[in-house]
Short mmCIF file of C-alpha atoms in Angstrom, two decimals:
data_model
loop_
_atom_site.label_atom_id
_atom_site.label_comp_id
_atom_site.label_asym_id
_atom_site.label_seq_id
_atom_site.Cartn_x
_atom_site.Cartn_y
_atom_site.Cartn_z
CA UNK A 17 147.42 169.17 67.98
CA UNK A 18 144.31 166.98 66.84
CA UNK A 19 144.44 165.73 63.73
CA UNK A 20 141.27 165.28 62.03
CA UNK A 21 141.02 161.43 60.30
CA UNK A 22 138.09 162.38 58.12
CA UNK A 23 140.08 165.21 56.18
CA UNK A 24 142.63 162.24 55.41
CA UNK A 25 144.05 162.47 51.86
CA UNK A 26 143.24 159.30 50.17
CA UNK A 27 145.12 158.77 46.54
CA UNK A 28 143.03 158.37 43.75
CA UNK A 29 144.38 154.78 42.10
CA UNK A 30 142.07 154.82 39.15
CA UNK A 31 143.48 155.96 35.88
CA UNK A 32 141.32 158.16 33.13
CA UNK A 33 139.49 156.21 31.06
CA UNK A 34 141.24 157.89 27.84
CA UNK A 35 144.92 156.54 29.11
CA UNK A 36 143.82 152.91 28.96
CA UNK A 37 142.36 153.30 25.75
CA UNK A 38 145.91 155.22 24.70
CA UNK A 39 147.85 151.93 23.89
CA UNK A 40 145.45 150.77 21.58
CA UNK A 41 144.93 154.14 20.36
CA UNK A 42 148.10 154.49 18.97
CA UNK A 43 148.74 150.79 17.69
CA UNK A 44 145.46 151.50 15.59
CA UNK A 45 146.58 154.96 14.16
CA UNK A 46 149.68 153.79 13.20
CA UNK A 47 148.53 150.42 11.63
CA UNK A 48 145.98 152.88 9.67
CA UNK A 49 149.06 155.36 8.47
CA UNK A 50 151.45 152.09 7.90
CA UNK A 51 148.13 150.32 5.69
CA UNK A 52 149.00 153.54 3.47
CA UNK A 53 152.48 154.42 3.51
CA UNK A 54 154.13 151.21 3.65
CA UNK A 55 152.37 148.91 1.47
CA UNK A 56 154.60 149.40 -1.37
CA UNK A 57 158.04 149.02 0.73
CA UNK A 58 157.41 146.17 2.38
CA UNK A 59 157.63 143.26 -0.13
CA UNK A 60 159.44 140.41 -1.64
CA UNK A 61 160.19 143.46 -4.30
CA UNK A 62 162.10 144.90 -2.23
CA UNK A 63 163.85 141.89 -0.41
CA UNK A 64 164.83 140.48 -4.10
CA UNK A 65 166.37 144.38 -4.56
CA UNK A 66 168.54 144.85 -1.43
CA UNK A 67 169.36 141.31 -0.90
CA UNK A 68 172.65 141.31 -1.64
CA UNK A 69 173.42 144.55 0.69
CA UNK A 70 171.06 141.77 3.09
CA UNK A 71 173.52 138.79 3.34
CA UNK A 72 176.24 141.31 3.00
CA UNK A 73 175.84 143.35 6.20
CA UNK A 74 174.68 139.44 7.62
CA UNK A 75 177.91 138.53 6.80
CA UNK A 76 179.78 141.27 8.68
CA UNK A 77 177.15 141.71 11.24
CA UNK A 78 175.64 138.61 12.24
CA UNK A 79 174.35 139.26 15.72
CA UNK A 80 173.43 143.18 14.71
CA UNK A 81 171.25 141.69 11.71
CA UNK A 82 169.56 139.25 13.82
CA UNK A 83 168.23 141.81 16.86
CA UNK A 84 167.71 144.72 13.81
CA UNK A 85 165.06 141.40 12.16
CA UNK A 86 163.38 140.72 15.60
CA UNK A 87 162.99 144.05 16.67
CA UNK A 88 161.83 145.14 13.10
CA UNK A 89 159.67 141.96 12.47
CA UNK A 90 158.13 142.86 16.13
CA UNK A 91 157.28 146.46 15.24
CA UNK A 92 155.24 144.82 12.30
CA UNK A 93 153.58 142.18 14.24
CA UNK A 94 152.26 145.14 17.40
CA UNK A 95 151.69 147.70 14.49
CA UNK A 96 149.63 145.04 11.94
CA UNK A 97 151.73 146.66 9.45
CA UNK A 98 151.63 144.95 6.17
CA UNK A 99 154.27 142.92 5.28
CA UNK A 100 154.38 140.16 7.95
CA UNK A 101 154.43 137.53 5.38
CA UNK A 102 157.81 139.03 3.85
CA UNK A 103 159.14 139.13 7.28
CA UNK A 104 158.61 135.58 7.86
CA UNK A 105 160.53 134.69 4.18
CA UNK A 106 163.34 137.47 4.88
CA UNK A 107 163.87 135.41 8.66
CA UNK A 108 164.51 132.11 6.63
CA UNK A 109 166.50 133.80 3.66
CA UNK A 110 168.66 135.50 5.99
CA UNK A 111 168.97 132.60 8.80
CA UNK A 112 168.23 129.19 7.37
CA UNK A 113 165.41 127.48 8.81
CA UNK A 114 166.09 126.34 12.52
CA UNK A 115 167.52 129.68 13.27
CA UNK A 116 165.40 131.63 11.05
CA UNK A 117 162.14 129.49 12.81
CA UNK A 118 163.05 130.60 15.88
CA UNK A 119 163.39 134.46 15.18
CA UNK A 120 160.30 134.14 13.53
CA UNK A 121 158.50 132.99 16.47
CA UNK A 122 159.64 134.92 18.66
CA UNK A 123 159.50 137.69 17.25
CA UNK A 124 155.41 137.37 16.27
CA UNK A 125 155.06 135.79 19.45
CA UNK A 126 156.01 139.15 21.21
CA UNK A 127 154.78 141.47 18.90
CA UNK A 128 150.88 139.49 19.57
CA UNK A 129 151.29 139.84 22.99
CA UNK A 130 152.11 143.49 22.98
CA UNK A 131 149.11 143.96 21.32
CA UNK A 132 147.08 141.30 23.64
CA UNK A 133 147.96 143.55 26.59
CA UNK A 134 147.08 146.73 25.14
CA UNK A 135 143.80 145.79 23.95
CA UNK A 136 142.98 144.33 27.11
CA UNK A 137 144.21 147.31 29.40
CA UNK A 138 141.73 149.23 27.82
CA UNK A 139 138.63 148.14 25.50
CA UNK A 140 139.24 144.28 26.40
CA UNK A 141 138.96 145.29 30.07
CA UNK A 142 136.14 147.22 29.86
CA UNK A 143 134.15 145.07 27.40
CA UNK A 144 134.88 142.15 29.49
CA UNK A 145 133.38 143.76 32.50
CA UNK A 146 130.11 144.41 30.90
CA UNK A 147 130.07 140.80 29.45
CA UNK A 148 130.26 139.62 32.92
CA UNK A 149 127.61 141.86 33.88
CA UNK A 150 125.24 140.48 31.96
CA UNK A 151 122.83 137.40 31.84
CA UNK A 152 122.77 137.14 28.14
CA UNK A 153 123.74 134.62 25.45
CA UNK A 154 127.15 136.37 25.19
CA UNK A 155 127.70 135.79 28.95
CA UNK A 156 127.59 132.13 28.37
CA UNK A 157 129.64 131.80 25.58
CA UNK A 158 132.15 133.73 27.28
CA UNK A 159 132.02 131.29 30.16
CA UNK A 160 132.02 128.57 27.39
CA UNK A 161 135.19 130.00 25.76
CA UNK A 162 136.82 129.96 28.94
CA UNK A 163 135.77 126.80 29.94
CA UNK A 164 137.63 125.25 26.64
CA UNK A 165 140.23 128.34 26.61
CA UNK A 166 143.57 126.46 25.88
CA UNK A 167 141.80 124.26 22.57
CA UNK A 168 139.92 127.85 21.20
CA UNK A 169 143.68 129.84 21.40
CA UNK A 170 144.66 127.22 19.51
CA UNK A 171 142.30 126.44 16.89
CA UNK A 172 142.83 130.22 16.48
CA UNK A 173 146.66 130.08 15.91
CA UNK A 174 146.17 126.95 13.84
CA UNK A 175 143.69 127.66 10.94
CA UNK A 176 144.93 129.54 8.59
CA UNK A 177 141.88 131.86 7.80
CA UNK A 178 141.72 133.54 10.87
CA UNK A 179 144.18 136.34 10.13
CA UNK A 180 146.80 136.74 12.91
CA UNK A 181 145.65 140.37 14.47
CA UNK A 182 142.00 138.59 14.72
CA UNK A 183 143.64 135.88 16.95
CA UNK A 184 145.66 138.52 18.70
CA UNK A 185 142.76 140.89 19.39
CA UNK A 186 139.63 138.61 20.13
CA UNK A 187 141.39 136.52 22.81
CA UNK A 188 142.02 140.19 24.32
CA UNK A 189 138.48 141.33 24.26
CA UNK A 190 136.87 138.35 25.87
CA UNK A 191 139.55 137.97 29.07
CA UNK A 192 141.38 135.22 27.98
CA UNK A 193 144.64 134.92 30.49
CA UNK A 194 147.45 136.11 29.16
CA UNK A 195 149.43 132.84 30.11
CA UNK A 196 147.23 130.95 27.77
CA UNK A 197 147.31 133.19 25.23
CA UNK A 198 151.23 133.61 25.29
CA UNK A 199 151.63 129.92 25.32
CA UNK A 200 149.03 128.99 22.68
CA UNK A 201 151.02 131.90 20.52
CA UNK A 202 154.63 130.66 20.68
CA UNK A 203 153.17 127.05 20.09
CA UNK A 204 150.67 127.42 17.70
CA UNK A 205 152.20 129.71 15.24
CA UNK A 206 155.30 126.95 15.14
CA UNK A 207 153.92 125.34 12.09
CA UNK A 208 153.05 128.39 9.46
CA UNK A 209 156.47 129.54 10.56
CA UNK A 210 158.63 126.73 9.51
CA UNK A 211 156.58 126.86 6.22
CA UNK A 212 157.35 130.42 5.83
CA UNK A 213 160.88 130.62 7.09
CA UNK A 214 161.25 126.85 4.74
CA UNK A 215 160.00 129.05 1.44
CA UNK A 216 162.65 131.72 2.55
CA UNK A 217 165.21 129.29 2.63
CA UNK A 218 164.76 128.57 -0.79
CA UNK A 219 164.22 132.32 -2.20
CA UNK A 220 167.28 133.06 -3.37
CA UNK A 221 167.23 130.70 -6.19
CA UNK A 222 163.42 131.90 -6.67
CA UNK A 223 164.73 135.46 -7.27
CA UNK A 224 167.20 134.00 -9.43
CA UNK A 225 164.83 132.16 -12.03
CA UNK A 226 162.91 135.56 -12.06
CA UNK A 227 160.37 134.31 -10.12
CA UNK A 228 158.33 134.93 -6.63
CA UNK A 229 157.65 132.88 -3.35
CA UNK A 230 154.88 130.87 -3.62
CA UNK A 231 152.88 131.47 -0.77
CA UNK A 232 150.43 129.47 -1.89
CA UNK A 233 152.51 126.41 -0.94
CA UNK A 234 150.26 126.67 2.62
CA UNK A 235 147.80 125.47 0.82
CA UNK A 236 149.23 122.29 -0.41
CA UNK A 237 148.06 118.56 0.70
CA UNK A 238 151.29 117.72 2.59
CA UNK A 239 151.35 120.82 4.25
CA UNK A 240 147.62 121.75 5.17
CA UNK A 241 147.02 118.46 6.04
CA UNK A 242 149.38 118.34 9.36
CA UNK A 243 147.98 121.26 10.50
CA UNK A 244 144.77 120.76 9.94
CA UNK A 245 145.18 117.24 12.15
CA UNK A 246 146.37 119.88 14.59
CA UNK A 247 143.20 121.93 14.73
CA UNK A 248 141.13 118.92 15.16
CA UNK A 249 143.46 117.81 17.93
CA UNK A 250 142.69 120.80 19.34
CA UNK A 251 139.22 120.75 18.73
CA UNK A 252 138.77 117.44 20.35
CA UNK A 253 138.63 118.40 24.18
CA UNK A 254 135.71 120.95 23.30
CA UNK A 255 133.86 118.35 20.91
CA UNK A 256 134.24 115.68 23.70
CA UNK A 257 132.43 118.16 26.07
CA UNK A 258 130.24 118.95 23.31
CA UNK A 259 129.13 115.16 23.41
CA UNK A 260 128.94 114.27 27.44
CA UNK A 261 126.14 117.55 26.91
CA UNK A 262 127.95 120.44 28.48
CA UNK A 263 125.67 123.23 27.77
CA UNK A 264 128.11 126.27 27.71
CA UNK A 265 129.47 125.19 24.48
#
């Protein structure tokens, strides 16, 4: 029997637009309903109330309390739920600060990229498609971003007014790779976490006084200053380019 080639089945591969967009979807709606809900649980109020029950079940539980922080401190970080901050401090009450560094960044580090790769699967890709489309001024700073990629993810991670789901979203819309990205993440949040995780160290004696963490301790000559040496080594590649008259940036 003759089989007929042009009545061959060919699988579709592309997926609906809407199931792309899903991911991000849902990381919005809950970040919306978490904005809400948990404002009021998740802060130093409640750390300095269920501390003791904290270093208790620590105590008894060490590697259970350490993957219950990451995984919780992750759900924060791919949710932009408030109370990343607090996390950082509980990770350096609870684990001292080489141990409680480390949880810290890896924790954030893998709750940015699970929002990286949602956003790009869906908006990021499609946005970045029509970028490249075009002829426009936005096409050539895109071409300029990626021509100084590694120094922007960093400047990103490293000043600390760019709010963290900013640097985890933009990077996502534009087509950054998510090598770079991952590796700009881990290394340039380093720094605001072992100030974080270093003022956790230290709350328990806060809480004691009466007092709060000082957050504002970011802000402080000896500790701004290093990073802010950082972002201008970072900057310097791009400025450098900048001055031999590269036109893309």
């Amino acid at each position: 029997m003759r089989h007929d080639r042009s009545m061959k089945y060919t699988p579709q591969t592309h997926k609906p637009t809407w199931w792309r967009h899903a991911p991000l979807a849902i990381i919005a709606t809950v970040a919306l309903i978490g904005a809400f809900t948990l404002s009021d649980y998740l802060t130093f109020d409640t750390l300095q109330a269920n501390r003791e029950a904290l270093l208790a079940f620590r105590d008894a539980n060490y590697p259970a309390m350490a993957v219950i922080f990451i995984v919780v401190y992750i759900v924060i970080v791919a949710f932009s739920l408030p109370g990343a901050a607090v996390a950082s401090v509980t990770g350096g009450f609870l684990f001292g600060l080489a141990l409680g560094t480390t949880f810290n960044v890896i924790a954030a580090s893998i709750g940015a990229c699970a929002i990286f790769l949602a956003a790009r699967w869906g908006l990021g890709q499609a946005l970045s498609t029509r970028i490249e489309a075009s002829d426009g001024t936005l096409k050539r700073l895109k071409n300029g971003l990626h021509d100084n990629e590694i120094s922007f993810l960093f400047l990103m991670r490293l000043v600390p007014a760019v709010p963290f789901f900013v640097a985890n979203l933009v990077p996502a819309l534009v087509g950054v790779g998510f090598v770079n990205f991952a590796m700009t993440t881990v290394l340039g949040i380093i720094p605001g976490a072992i100030v974080f995780t270093w003022i956790g160290v230290g709350v328990g004696e806060v809480f004691d006084r009466g007092g709060r963490p000082d957050l504002s301790l970011l802000w402080e000559p000896q500790v701004i200053g290093p990073i802010l040496g950082l972002c201008v080594l970072a900057a310097l590649p791009i400025l450098i380019k900048a001055l031999r008259g590269n036109k893309d940036i």
